[in-house]
């Protein structure tokens, strides 16, 4: 570009100067088409596409971009597939109709039964066009859906492996990838001593598409080992998968003794990340449960633990939740242990159990994690974080033998709701004698409010022969009767708190 200067001369401008800016750079080229997935030798398949269906029609049209090979999908005739909820007019939300229909409401006071639950369409491929774009399915859509997720259903493939008798030590190894499943995967008595594993809990993922429900379960599969994979659920605020009366859980061991579970993760499920039901001596290590949605009313079950069991050791297991939830419990059991467990916004319980050992729990409670919705919230502000109780009757006989809580570390970062409530630490009820709390601390980082029901109540025991030693509660007292540590009977030794109260003549404070 040429222009005159102030002396009438002519001056050549450098590119980018004057009234004509340089042209913008060209847009980046579009990404190349995706490479089509291949089926694994076991039959597992990671195929996941997007598609649409009309109400009452069994024709599925793939709306995803074609793969690099020109095909729109790699499904085959006979494939089990899932058309997930979410593309319907109701968007798969609670109380609407899903592409596969509904789970009918059964009002009984339970929030999750109060309205119909939309469900996915689980069906098979009958015909398919040469380019994989148009599929005829065995079943029609109940309502129209647009741009829904379409998944290959791996559940029948895996379940088919489990109906064959194999010798103990038989190993089932699953590859890296995200595999859709439309129902529960289980093992039965044929599977004693089997080893079922993935490539790693963050590498092998079994995904429940929206509108599906499922779990991993064992029944009388003694000595089975499960490891190195994860289950990705679909429980969100306002939407979740239900099948009949089934709630999504992680791994549940049913009448399965000496099971081993390690390096497993459960995401966005209702309850029971890893649970031993009438199963003795389970060993559970390095497992985690991660949830995002607030659970409603009485669906307040636990994520790790056992019921009606002998033994059982859970080591380095964690719960991560944005809201206060039940975390770890032994229920009418004898001799269970939690070691180096804990997490964010989770609680601990021993319900009518004994000879337990809870060692080095580490828990953080964040502010405003108990919304003020009593009818919908499973966590009442009077619930303690460590609840040693006898709620279920009859209890296990071992409850009279007591248990130990060692080197616990709980931090309450602030008030849990807008009423300025804090949360109780350890509560031991009158039916639980011989409990020893040794070492550890409960720290309140906010002061107790004068009008609140709960202050910095770190420990309260009404059980006989409670021994508390080398234990610290950090937090204020609102008056001379607002005790941080209260013990009715037993001994309080070398403990630190603003106010400590040995109530009865059977309590010794040193």
Tab-separated table of C-alpha atoms in Angstrom:
chain	number	residue	atom	x	y	z
A	1	UNK	CA	0.000	0.000	0.000
A	2	UNK	CA	1.317	3.570	-0.926
A	3	UNK	CA	0.246	6.891	0.654
A	4	UNK	CA	1.535	10.523	0.677
A	5	UNK	CA	3.488	11.752	3.696
A	6	UNK	CA	3.199	15.269	5.262
A	7	UNK	CA	5.724	16.678	2.756
A	8	UNK	CA	3.891	15.410	-0.278
A	9	UNK	CA	6.164	12.450	-0.708
A	10	UNK	CA	5.077	8.928	-1.197
A	11	UNK	CA	5.732	6.251	1.390
A	12	UNK	CA	5.347	2.518	1.181
A	13	UNK	CA	3.677	1.105	4.284
A	14	UNK	CA	4.677	-2.104	5.989
A	15	UNK	CA	2.119	-4.886	5.931
A	16	UNK	CA	-0.426	-4.435	8.726
A	17	UNK	CA	-0.164	-0.604	8.814
A	18	UNK	CA	-2.692	1.861	7.438
A	19	UNK	CA	-6.358	1.301	6.822
A	20	UNK	CA	-6.194	-2.277	5.521
A	21	UNK	CA	-5.337	-4.816	8.232
A	22	UNK	CA	-3.849	-8.095	7.144
A	23	UNK	CA	-6.366	-10.793	6.344
A	24	UNK	CA	-7.224	-13.158	9.222
A	25	UNK	CA	-5.549	-16.535	9.244
A	26	UNK	CA	-7.536	-19.283	7.595
A	27	UNK	CA	-9.679	-21.431	9.928
A	28	UNK	CA	-8.142	-24.685	11.067
A	29	UNK	CA	-9.113	-27.681	8.991
A	30	UNK	CA	-11.923	-29.816	10.400
A	31	UNK	CA	-10.793	-32.798	12.446
A	32	UNK	CA	-10.445	-35.993	10.490
A	33	UNK	CA	-13.278	-38.506	10.760
A	34	UNK	CA	-13.048	-40.831	13.723
A	35	UNK	CA	-11.614	-44.276	13.252
A	36	UNK	CA	-14.208	-47.016	13.624
A	37	UNK	CA	-13.767	-49.191	16.728
A	38	UNK	CA	-12.993	-52.870	16.377
A	39	UNK	CA	-14.561	-55.716	18.299
A	40	UNK	CA	-12.376	-57.434	20.840
A	41	UNK	CA	-11.899	-61.197	20.523
A	42	UNK	CA	-14.084	-61.688	23.595
A	43	UNK	CA	-16.966	-60.010	21.772
A	44	UNK	CA	-16.809	-56.782	23.772
A	45	UNK	CA	-17.356	-53.648	21.724
A	46	UNK	CA	-16.994	-49.944	22.529
A	47	UNK	CA	-19.331	-48.782	19.739
A	48	UNK	CA	-21.277	-45.661	20.746
A	49	UNK	CA	-23.178	-43.517	18.255
A	50	UNK	CA	-25.911	-40.865	18.151
A	51	UNK	CA	-29.290	-41.538	16.567
A	52	UNK	CA	-32.997	-40.705	16.299
A	53	UNK	CA	-36.281	-42.635	16.223
A	54	UNK	CA	-39.939	-41.761	15.668
A	55	UNK	CA	-42.601	-42.805	18.171
A	56	UNK	CA	-43.929	-46.279	17.414
A	57	UNK	CA	-41.215	-46.934	14.834
A	58	UNK	CA	-38.499	-49.557	15.032
A	59	UNK	CA	-36.251	-47.678	12.590
A	60	UNK	CA	-33.147	-46.062	14.091
A	61	UNK	CA	-31.309	-43.459	12.014
A	62	UNK	CA	-27.709	-42.788	12.947
A	63	UNK	CA	-27.030	-39.031	13.015
A	64	UNK	CA	-23.341	-39.191	13.968
A	65	UNK	CA	-20.741	-38.216	11.396
A	66	UNK	CA	-19.449	-41.147	9.350
A	67	UNK	CA	-16.274	-42.897	10.368
A	68	UNK	CA	-13.133	-42.632	8.266
A	69	UNK	CA	-14.163	-45.844	6.494
A	70	UNK	CA	-17.405	-44.198	5.328
A	71	UNK	CA	-19.703	-46.180	7.608
A	72	UNK	CA	-22.028	-44.415	10.043
A	73	UNK	CA	-21.931	-47.287	12.531
A	74	UNK	CA	-20.261	-50.640	12.974
A	75	UNK	CA	-23.269	-52.465	14.412
A	76	UNK	CA	-24.184	-55.851	12.982
A	77	UNK	CA	-27.390	-57.851	12.673
A	78	UNK	CA	-28.136	-59.525	15.992
A	79	UNK	CA	-26.216	-57.011	18.068
A	80	UNK	CA	-27.759	-56.075	21.433
A	81	UNK	CA	-27.993	-52.294	21.643
A	82	UNK	CA	-29.239	-49.579	23.958
A	83	UNK	CA	-31.064	-46.417	22.928
A	84	UNK	CA	-30.492	-44.227	25.982
A	85	UNK	CA	-32.948	-41.751	27.439
A	86	UNK	CA	-32.291	-38.041	27.056
A	87	UNK	CA	-33.388	-37.314	23.494
A	88	UNK	CA	-37.127	-37.420	24.209
A	89	UNK	CA	-39.355	-34.393	24.665
A	90	UNK	CA	-39.062	-34.973	28.417
A	91	UNK	CA	-35.236	-35.198	28.138
A	92	UNK	CA	-35.227	-38.366	30.256
A	93	UNK	CA	-36.196	-36.447	33.375
A	94	UNK	CA	-37.974	-37.968	36.377
A	95	UNK	CA	-41.730	-38.182	35.750
A	96	UNK	CA	-41.525	-38.343	31.932
A	97	UNK	CA	-41.708	-41.197	29.401
A	98	UNK	CA	-38.506	-42.716	28.067
A	99	UNK	CA	-37.811	-44.071	24.601
A	100	UNK	CA	-38.125	-47.556	26.128
A	101	UNK	CA	-41.172	-46.734	28.267
A	102	UNK	CA	-41.441	-46.257	32.015
A	103	UNK	CA	-40.958	-47.930	35.340
A	104	UNK	CA	-44.382	-47.314	36.841
A	105	UNK	CA	-44.674	-45.207	39.964
A	106	UNK	CA	-45.495	-47.018	43.202
A	107	UNK	CA	-46.057	-44.180	45.701
A	108	UNK	CA	-44.946	-45.332	49.129
A	109	UNK	CA	-43.306	-42.239	50.608
A	110	UNK	CA	-40.050	-42.905	48.769
A	111	UNK	CA	-39.119	-40.000	46.510
A	112	UNK	CA	-37.796	-42.364	43.845
A	113	UNK	CA	-41.102	-44.250	43.650
A	114	UNK	CA	-43.282	-41.148	43.661
A	115	UNK	CA	-43.307	-40.626	39.875
A	116	UNK	CA	-42.661	-42.777	36.840
A	117	UNK	CA	-39.057	-43.369	35.812
A	118	UNK	CA	-38.196	-43.159	32.092
A	119	UNK	CA	-36.231	-46.135	30.827
A	120	UNK	CA	-33.964	-46.803	27.847
A	121	UNK	CA	-34.834	-49.023	24.907
A	122	UNK	CA	-32.837	-52.258	25.120
A	123	UNK	CA	-33.252	-54.291	21.983
A	124	UNK	CA	-31.395	-55.973	19.112
A	125	UNK	CA	-30.548	-55.103	15.512
A	126	UNK	CA	-32.691	-56.930	12.906
A	127	UNK	CA	-31.449	-55.325	9.690
A	128	UNK	CA	-28.906	-52.660	8.811
A	129	UNK	CA	-28.133	-50.635	5.710
A	130	UNK	CA	-24.838	-51.137	3.900
A	131	UNK	CA	-23.415	-47.876	5.261
A	132	UNK	CA	-24.594	-48.554	8.830
A	133	UNK	CA	-26.824	-45.467	8.867
A	134	UNK	CA	-30.285	-47.048	9.077
A	135	UNK	CA	-31.046	-49.861	11.492
A	136	UNK	CA	-34.254	-51.819	11.965
A	137	UNK	CA	-34.652	-52.877	15.586
A	138	UNK	CA	-36.602	-55.705	17.184
A	139	UNK	CA	-38.634	-53.238	19.261
A	140	UNK	CA	-40.156	-49.815	18.544
A	141	UNK	CA	-39.586	-46.551	20.352
A	142	UNK	CA	-42.339	-45.791	22.862
A	143	UNK	CA	-41.857	-42.053	22.262
A	144	UNK	CA	-39.768	-40.163	19.719
A	145	UNK	CA	-36.149	-39.432	20.505
A	146	UNK	CA	-33.676	-37.124	18.772
A	147	UNK	CA	-29.910	-37.433	18.900
A	148	UNK	CA	-29.967	-40.041	21.643
A	149	UNK	CA	-26.873	-41.962	22.668
A	150	UNK	CA	-26.769	-45.418	21.074
A	151	UNK	CA	-24.588	-48.012	22.785
A	152	UNK	CA	-23.598	-51.583	22.065
A	153	UNK	CA	-24.900	-53.590	25.036
A	154	UNK	CA	-22.016	-55.665	26.402
A	155	UNK	CA	-23.996	-57.132	29.294
A	156	UNK	CA	-25.263	-60.233	27.413
A	157	UNK	CA	-21.721	-60.928	26.154
A	158	UNK	CA	-20.185	-60.853	29.633
A	159	UNK	CA	-23.092	-62.639	31.302
A	160	UNK	CA	-22.775	-65.394	28.720
A	161	UNK	CA	-19.270	-66.118	30.029
A	162	UNK	CA	-20.616	-66.566	33.552
A	163	UNK	CA	-23.070	-69.409	32.886
A	164	UNK	CA	-20.242	-71.789	32.011
A	165	UNK	CA	-18.541	-73.780	34.761
A	166	UNK	CA	-14.840	-72.990	35.051
A	167	UNK	CA	-12.283	-74.286	37.527
A	168	UNK	CA	-11.063	-72.059	40.367
A	169	UNK	CA	-8.377	-69.715	39.107
A	170	UNK	CA	-10.084	-69.189	35.750
A	171	UNK	CA	-9.322	-65.604	34.692
A	172	UNK	CA	-11.588	-63.244	32.765
A	173	UNK	CA	-9.643	-60.188	31.607
A	174	UNK	CA	-11.353	-57.171	30.099
A	175	UNK	CA	-9.466	-54.684	27.896
A	176	UNK	CA	-9.154	-50.935	28.122
A	177	UNK	CA	-12.195	-49.040	26.879
A	178	UNK	CA	-15.652	-47.784	27.806
A	179	UNK	CA	-18.233	-50.531	27.396
A	180	UNK	CA	-21.979	-49.894	27.567
A	181	UNK	CA	-24.044	-52.299	29.686
A	182	UNK	CA	-27.816	-52.334	29.986
A	183	UNK	CA	-28.346	-54.519	33.035
A	184	UNK	CA	-26.660	-56.204	36.005
A	185	UNK	CA	-23.684	-58.540	35.554
A	186	UNK	CA	-23.519	-61.421	37.980
A	187	UNK	CA	-21.777	-64.626	38.947
A	188	UNK	CA	-23.261	-67.633	40.696
A	189	UNK	CA	-21.958	-70.686	42.519
A	190	UNK	CA	-20.211	-71.930	39.369
A	191	UNK	CA	-17.675	-69.134	39.789
A	192	UNK	CA	-15.844	-70.010	43.018
A	193	UNK	CA	-12.238	-68.861	42.839
A	194	UNK	CA	-12.591	-66.985	39.549
A	195	UNK	CA	-10.551	-63.874	38.774
A	196	UNK	CA	-12.369	-61.098	36.895
A	197	UNK	CA	-10.269	-58.054	36.145
A	198	UNK	CA	-9.827	-55.099	33.837
A	199	UNK	CA	-6.827	-53.089	32.667
A	200	UNK	CA	-7.151	-50.571	35.538
A	201	UNK	CA	-9.981	-48.833	37.338
A	202	UNK	CA	-9.537	-45.707	35.197
A	203	UNK	CA	-8.996	-47.676	31.986
A	204	UNK	CA	-11.687	-50.375	31.843
A	205	UNK	CA	-15.069	-48.702	32.319
A	206	UNK	CA	-18.503	-50.286	32.251
A	207	UNK	CA	-21.048	-47.597	31.509
A	208	UNK	CA	-24.765	-47.617	32.343
A	209	UNK	CA	-26.304	-45.334	29.694
A	210	UNK	CA	-29.112	-43.060	30.851
A	211	UNK	CA	-32.277	-44.990	31.532
A	212	UNK	CA	-30.484	-48.252	32.429
A	213	UNK	CA	-29.848	-49.782	35.825
A	214	UNK	CA	-27.364	-52.416	36.878
A	215	UNK	CA	-24.525	-53.560	39.101
A	216	UNK	CA	-21.918	-56.266	39.545
A	217	UNK	CA	-23.063	-58.980	41.933
A	218	UNK	CA	-21.826	-62.343	43.114
A	219	UNK	CA	-23.867	-65.142	44.657
A	220	UNK	CA	-22.109	-67.927	46.539
A	221	UNK	CA	-19.005	-67.250	44.450
A	222	UNK	CA	-16.600	-68.020	47.294
A	223	UNK	CA	-13.047	-66.798	46.873
A	224	UNK	CA	-13.792	-64.737	43.777
A	225	UNK	CA	-11.473	-61.808	42.938
A	226	UNK	CA	-12.733	-58.645	41.194
A	227	UNK	CA	-10.368	-55.822	40.290
A	228	UNK	CA	-9.145	-53.033	38.047
A	229	UNK	CA	-12.313	-51.668	36.485
A	230	UNK	CA	-15.010	-49.115	37.181
A	231	UNK	CA	-18.789	-48.868	36.928
A	232	UNK	CA	-20.113	-45.549	35.618
A	233	UNK	CA	-23.722	-45.046	36.718
A	234	UNK	CA	-26.200	-42.415	35.627
A	235	UNK	CA	-27.756	-41.085	38.818
A	236	UNK	CA	-28.062	-37.332	38.295
A	237	UNK	CA	-30.199	-34.636	39.837
A	238	UNK	CA	-33.632	-35.205	38.301
A	239	UNK	CA	-32.753	-38.292	36.268
A	240	UNK	CA	-31.551	-41.802	36.941
A	241	UNK	CA	-31.952	-45.360	35.737
A	242	UNK	CA	-34.327	-47.766	37.398
A	243	UNK	CA	-35.344	-51.289	36.444
A	244	UNK	CA	-38.280	-52.638	38.399
A	245	UNK	CA	-37.378	-52.066	42.063
A	246	UNK	CA	-33.636	-52.206	41.435
A	247	UNK	CA	-31.334	-49.377	42.430
A	248	UNK	CA	-27.913	-48.900	40.909
A	249	UNK	CA	-25.105	-50.254	43.090
A	250	UNK	CA	-21.432	-50.998	42.525
A	251	UNK	CA	-20.271	-54.469	43.611
A	252	UNK	CA	-22.431	-56.473	45.993
A	253	UNK	CA	-21.134	-59.765	47.364
A	254	UNK	CA	-24.050	-62.021	48.347
A	255	UNK	CA	-23.301	-65.074	50.483
A	256	UNK	CA	-19.803	-65.015	49.006
A	257	UNK	CA	-17.085	-65.747	51.575
A	258	UNK	CA	-13.403	-64.817	51.254
A	259	UNK	CA	-13.941	-62.542	48.273
A	260	UNK	CA	-11.244	-60.082	47.187
A	261	UNK	CA	-12.084	-56.736	45.591
A	262	UNK	CA	-9.425	-54.156	44.791
A	263	UNK	CA	-8.823	-51.146	42.562
A	264	UNK	CA	-12.504	-50.619	41.739
A	265	UNK	CA	-14.400	-47.357	41.321
A	266	UNK	CA	-18.156	-46.714	41.290
A	267	UNK	CA	-19.422	-43.392	39.909
A	268	UNK	CA	-22.887	-41.885	40.249
A	269	UNK	CA	-24.710	-44.828	41.803
A	270	UNK	CA	-27.378	-44.877	44.488
A	271	UNK	CA	-25.664	-46.982	47.171
A	272	UNK	CA	-23.286	-49.852	47.998
A	273	UNK	CA	-20.030	-49.083	46.218
A	274	UNK	CA	-18.632	-52.392	47.521
A	275	UNK	CA	-20.793	-54.279	49.991
A	276	UNK	CA	-20.584	-57.729	51.624
A	277	UNK	CA	-24.066	-59.121	52.281
A	278	UNK	CA	-24.002	-62.216	54.487
A	279	UNK	CA	-20.460	-62.686	53.192
A	280	UNK	CA	-17.638	-63.428	55.616
A	281	UNK	CA	-14.025	-62.229	55.465
A	282	UNK	CA	-14.205	-59.984	52.422
A	283	UNK	CA	-10.986	-58.120	51.619
A	284	UNK	CA	-11.619	-54.775	49.894
A	285	UNK	CA	-8.684	-52.510	49.030
A	286	UNK	CA	-8.168	-49.241	47.153
A	287	UNK	CA	-11.762	-48.766	46.053
A	288	UNK	CA	-13.696	-45.526	45.663
A	289	UNK	CA	-17.218	-44.212	45.243
A	290	UNK	CA	-17.805	-40.834	43.594
A	291	UNK	CA	-21.280	-39.296	43.546
A	292	UNK	CA	-22.560	-35.955	42.311
A	293	UNK	CA	-26.332	-35.905	42.882
A	294	UNK	CA	-27.950	-35.338	46.269
A	295	UNK	CA	-29.835	-38.442	47.333
A	296	UNK	CA	-33.412	-38.015	48.504
A	297	UNK	CA	-35.296	-38.940	51.708
A	298	UNK	CA	-34.837	-42.419	53.085
A	299	UNK	CA	-32.576	-43.753	50.364
A	300	UNK	CA	-29.685	-43.200	52.740
A	301	UNK	CA	-27.805	-46.436	52.441
A	302	UNK	CA	-24.079	-46.931	52.861
A	303	UNK	CA	-21.335	-47.269	50.265
A	304	UNK	CA	-18.755	-49.533	51.936
A	305	UNK	CA	-19.236	-52.213	54.545
A	306	UNK	CA	-21.047	-55.429	55.386
A	307	UNK	CA	-24.207	-56.757	56.940
A	308	UNK	CA	-24.689	-60.007	58.872
A	309	UNK	CA	-21.065	-60.929	58.300
A	310	UNK	CA	-18.020	-62.148	60.198
A	311	UNK	CA	-14.744	-60.360	59.550
A	312	UNK	CA	-14.160	-58.187	56.539
A	313	UNK	CA	-11.369	-55.663	55.999
A	314	UNK	CA	-11.724	-52.463	53.981
A	315	UNK	CA	-8.453	-50.628	53.378
A	316	UNK	CA	-7.899	-47.247	51.676
A	317	UNK	CA	-11.477	-46.973	50.458
A	318	UNK	CA	-12.933	-43.499	49.884
A	319	UNK	CA	-16.244	-41.730	49.330
A	320	UNK	CA	-16.400	-38.375	47.553
A	321	UNK	CA	-19.675	-36.438	47.602
A	322	UNK	CA	-20.747	-32.777	47.377
A	323	UNK	CA	-23.395	-33.461	50.077
A	324	UNK	CA	-23.368	-35.272	53.400
A	325	UNK	CA	-23.958	-38.974	52.767
A	326	UNK	CA	-23.626	-42.253	54.649
A	327	UNK	CA	-20.225	-43.703	53.853
A	328	UNK	CA	-18.984	-46.692	55.861
A	329	UNK	CA	-20.868	-49.134	58.080
A	330	UNK	CA	-20.792	-52.578	59.604
A	331	UNK	CA	-24.379	-53.701	60.168
A	332	UNK	CA	-25.084	-56.499	62.650
A	333	UNK	CA	-21.621	-57.906	62.026
A	334	UNK	CA	-18.702	-59.236	64.028
A	335	UNK	CA	-15.038	-58.315	63.674
A	336	UNK	CA	-15.027	-55.916	60.736
A	337	UNK	CA	-12.215	-53.421	60.081
A	338	UNK	CA	-11.855	-50.126	58.235
A	339	UNK	CA	-8.231	-49.046	57.774
A	340	UNK	CA	-7.095	-45.719	56.269
A	341	UNK	CA	-10.523	-45.015	54.800
A	342	UNK	CA	-12.398	-41.715	54.543
A	343	UNK	CA	-13.236	-39.005	52.074
A	344	UNK	CA	-15.297	-35.865	51.557
A	345	UNK	CA	-18.697	-35.290	53.197
A	346	UNK	CA	-19.229	-38.868	54.353
A	347	UNK	CA	-20.065	-40.537	57.651
A	348	UNK	CA	-19.288	-43.740	59.558
A	349	UNK	CA	-21.444	-46.159	61.547
A	350	UNK	CA	-21.417	-49.356	63.549
A	351	UNK	CA	-24.991	-50.613	63.737
A	352	UNK	CA	-25.497	-53.384	66.320
A	353	UNK	CA	-22.000	-54.723	65.600
A	354	UNK	CA	-18.996	-55.543	67.739
A	355	UNK	CA	-15.301	-56.416	67.823
A	356	UNK	CA	-14.825	-53.781	65.144
A	357	UNK	CA	-11.624	-51.815	64.505
A	358	UNK	CA	-11.924	-48.403	62.823
A	359	UNK	CA	-8.374	-47.152	62.229
A	360	UNK	CA	-7.191	-43.817	60.813
A	361	UNK	CA	-10.397	-42.578	59.247
A	362	UNK	CA	-9.714	-39.213	57.582
A	363	UNK	CA	-12.847	-37.209	56.719
A	364	UNK	CA	-13.489	-33.608	55.657
A	365	UNK	CA	-16.930	-32.018	55.969
A	366	UNK	CA	-17.413	-28.933	53.822
A	367	UNK	CA	-19.719	-25.984	54.613
A	368	UNK	CA	-23.343	-25.988	53.434
A	369	UNK	CA	-23.468	-29.684	52.654
A	370	UNK	CA	-26.831	-30.336	54.352
A	371	UNK	CA	-29.477	-28.361	52.400
A	372	UNK	CA	-32.495	-27.313	54.426
A	373	UNK	CA	-34.949	-29.742	52.830
A	374	UNK	CA	-35.822	-32.240	55.568
A	375	UNK	CA	-38.352	-34.156	53.465
A	376	UNK	CA	-35.889	-34.725	50.635
A	377	UNK	CA	-32.601	-34.840	52.510
A	378	UNK	CA	-31.379	-38.167	53.895
A	379	UNK	CA	-29.010	-36.413	56.276
A	380	UNK	CA	-30.555	-34.938	59.425
A	381	UNK	CA	-28.477	-32.270	61.126
A	382	UNK	CA	-28.594	-34.230	64.402
A	383	UNK	CA	-26.901	-37.260	62.828
A	384	UNK	CA	-23.347	-37.807	64.106
A	385	UNK	CA	-20.425	-38.393	61.767
A	386	UNK	CA	-19.434	-41.537	63.679
A	387	UNK	CA	-22.556	-43.283	64.964
A	388	UNK	CA	-22.018	-46.268	67.263
A	389	UNK	CA	-25.594	-47.470	67.700
A	390	UNK	CA	-27.937	-50.418	68.209
A	391	UNK	CA	-30.629	-49.435	65.736
A	392	UNK	CA	-31.215	-52.901	64.288
A	393	UNK	CA	-32.622	-55.547	66.612
A	394	UNK	CA	-31.644	-58.109	67.551
A	395	UNK	CA	-27.980	-57.066	67.405
A	396	UNK	CA	-25.009	-59.281	66.754
A	397	UNK	CA	-23.919	-60.845	70.049
A	398	UNK	CA	-20.463	-59.344	69.600
A	399	UNK	CA	-21.843	-55.837	70.189
A	400	UNK	CA	-21.251	-56.356	73.908
A	401	UNK	CA	-17.536	-56.863	73.211
A	402	UNK	CA	-17.189	-53.293	71.974
A	403	UNK	CA	-14.717	-52.017	69.438
A	404	UNK	CA	-11.934	-49.517	68.785
A	405	UNK	CA	-11.716	-46.152	67.036
A	406	UNK	CA	-8.064	-45.256	66.563
A	407	UNK	CA	-6.378	-42.087	65.264
A	408	UNK	CA	-9.474	-40.697	63.607
A	409	UNK	CA	-9.107	-37.290	61.902
A	410	UNK	CA	-12.245	-35.305	61.108
A	411	UNK	CA	-12.301	-31.672	59.985
A	412	UNK	CA	-15.585	-29.737	59.906
A	413	UNK	CA	-14.800	-26.710	57.774
A	414	UNK	CA	-17.920	-24.701	58.588
A	415	UNK	CA	-21.656	-24.690	59.294
A	416	UNK	CA	-23.449	-27.402	57.356
A	417	UNK	CA	-26.614	-25.391	56.626
A	418	UNK	CA	-28.075	-21.894	56.711
A	419	UNK	CA	-29.294	-22.457	60.296
A	420	UNK	CA	-25.621	-22.313	61.389
A	421	UNK	CA	-25.627	-25.919	62.556
A	422	UNK	CA	-22.423	-27.825	63.039
A	423	UNK	CA	-22.382	-31.621	63.165
A	424	UNK	CA	-21.742	-34.055	65.983
A	425	UNK	CA	-18.511	-36.023	65.924
A	426	UNK	CA	-18.552	-39.432	67.662
A	427	UNK	CA	-21.716	-40.630	69.418
A	428	UNK	CA	-21.742	-43.939	71.335
A	429	UNK	CA	-25.147	-45.062	72.543
A	430	UNK	CA	-26.133	-46.711	75.806
A	431	UNK	CA	-26.262	-50.237	74.340
A	432	UNK	CA	-22.632	-50.178	73.151
A	433	UNK	CA	-20.218	-50.913	76.018
A	434	UNK	CA	-16.443	-51.314	75.892
A	435	UNK	CA	-15.656	-48.824	73.156
A	436	UNK	CA	-12.114	-47.401	73.123
A	437	UNK	CA	-11.311	-44.139	71.328
A	438	UNK	CA	-7.563	-43.760	71.129
A	439	UNK	CA	-5.724	-40.835	69.598
A	440	UNK	CA	-7.008	-38.653	66.801
A	441	UNK	CA	-8.885	-35.384	66.631
A	442	UNK	CA	-12.068	-33.633	65.551
A	443	UNK	CA	-11.548	-30.041	64.446
A	444	UNK	CA	-14.311	-27.449	64.089
A	445	UNK	CA	-13.154	-24.521	61.966
A	446	UNK	CA	-16.293	-22.469	62.703
A	447	UNK	CA	-17.636	-21.417	66.082
A	448	UNK	CA	-20.823	-22.900	67.440
A	449	UNK	CA	-23.814	-20.574	67.046
A	450	UNK	CA	-25.808	-19.662	70.166
A	451	UNK	CA	-29.152	-20.623	68.614
A	452	UNK	CA	-28.051	-23.793	66.856
A	453	UNK	CA	-28.941	-27.310	68.012
A	454	UNK	CA	-25.421	-28.637	67.468
A	455	UNK	CA	-22.176	-27.027	68.519
A	456	UNK	CA	-18.646	-28.377	68.731
A	457	UNK	CA	-19.780	-31.697	70.190
A	458	UNK	CA	-16.783	-33.855	69.378
A	459	UNK	CA	-17.621	-36.962	71.432
A	460	UNK	CA	-20.572	-38.083	73.509
A	461	UNK	CA	-20.872	-41.538	75.066
A	462	UNK	CA	-23.612	-43.049	77.205
A	463	UNK	CA	-22.212	-46.577	76.874
A	464	UNK	CA	-20.565	-48.410	79.768
A	465	UNK	CA	-16.779	-48.492	80.047
A	466	UNK	CA	-15.975	-46.031	77.305
A	467	UNK	CA	-12.232	-45.334	77.242
A	468	UNK	CA	-11.096	-42.085	75.582
A	469	UNK	CA	-7.380	-41.404	75.529
A	470	UNK	CA	-5.068	-38.937	73.786
A	471	UNK	CA	-8.013	-37.477	71.894
A	472	UNK	CA	-8.441	-33.817	70.890
A	473	UNK	CA	-11.484	-31.703	70.057
A	474	UNK	CA	-10.761	-28.250	68.635
A	475	UNK	CA	-13.743	-25.899	68.943
A	476	UNK	CA	-15.467	-23.449	71.233
A	477	UNK	CA	-18.058	-23.965	73.955
A	478	UNK	CA	-21.078	-21.672	74.088
A	479	UNK	CA	-21.549	-21.911	77.862
A	480	UNK	CA	-20.465	-23.907	80.890
A	481	UNK	CA	-22.664	-26.854	79.860
A	482	UNK	CA	-21.683	-27.032	76.195
A	483	UNK	CA	-19.216	-29.890	76.451
A	484	UNK	CA	-16.833	-30.941	73.693
A	485	UNK	CA	-16.246	-34.375	75.236
A	486	UNK	CA	-18.868	-36.130	77.383
A	487	UNK	CA	-18.473	-39.632	78.859
A	488	UNK	CA	-20.978	-41.222	81.243
A	489	UNK	CA	-18.933	-44.221	82.319
A	490	UNK	CA	-15.300	-45.161	81.777
A	491	UNK	CA	-12.211	-42.980	81.612
A	492	UNK	CA	-10.987	-39.854	79.840
A	493	UNK	CA	-7.185	-39.720	79.832
A	494	UNK	CA	-4.801	-37.127	78.439
A	495	UNK	CA	-7.439	-35.525	76.223
A	496	UNK	CA	-7.616	-31.912	75.030
A	497	UNK	CA	-10.790	-29.840	74.621
A	498	UNK	CA	-12.331	-26.597	75.867
A	499	UNK	CA	-14.810	-28.462	78.105
A	500	UNK	CA	-14.643	-32.125	79.148
A	501	UNK	CA	-17.352	-33.764	81.240
A	502	UNK	CA	-17.109	-37.087	83.050
A	503	UNK	CA	-20.760	-37.390	83.981
A	504	UNK	CA	-21.222	-40.276	86.374
A	505	UNK	CA	-19.305	-41.667	89.315
A	506	UNK	CA	-17.989	-44.393	87.049
A	507	UNK	CA	-16.075	-41.960	84.871
A	508	UNK	CA	-12.457	-41.049	85.695
A	509	UNK	CA	-10.883	-37.909	84.257
A	510	UNK	CA	-7.094	-37.721	84.272
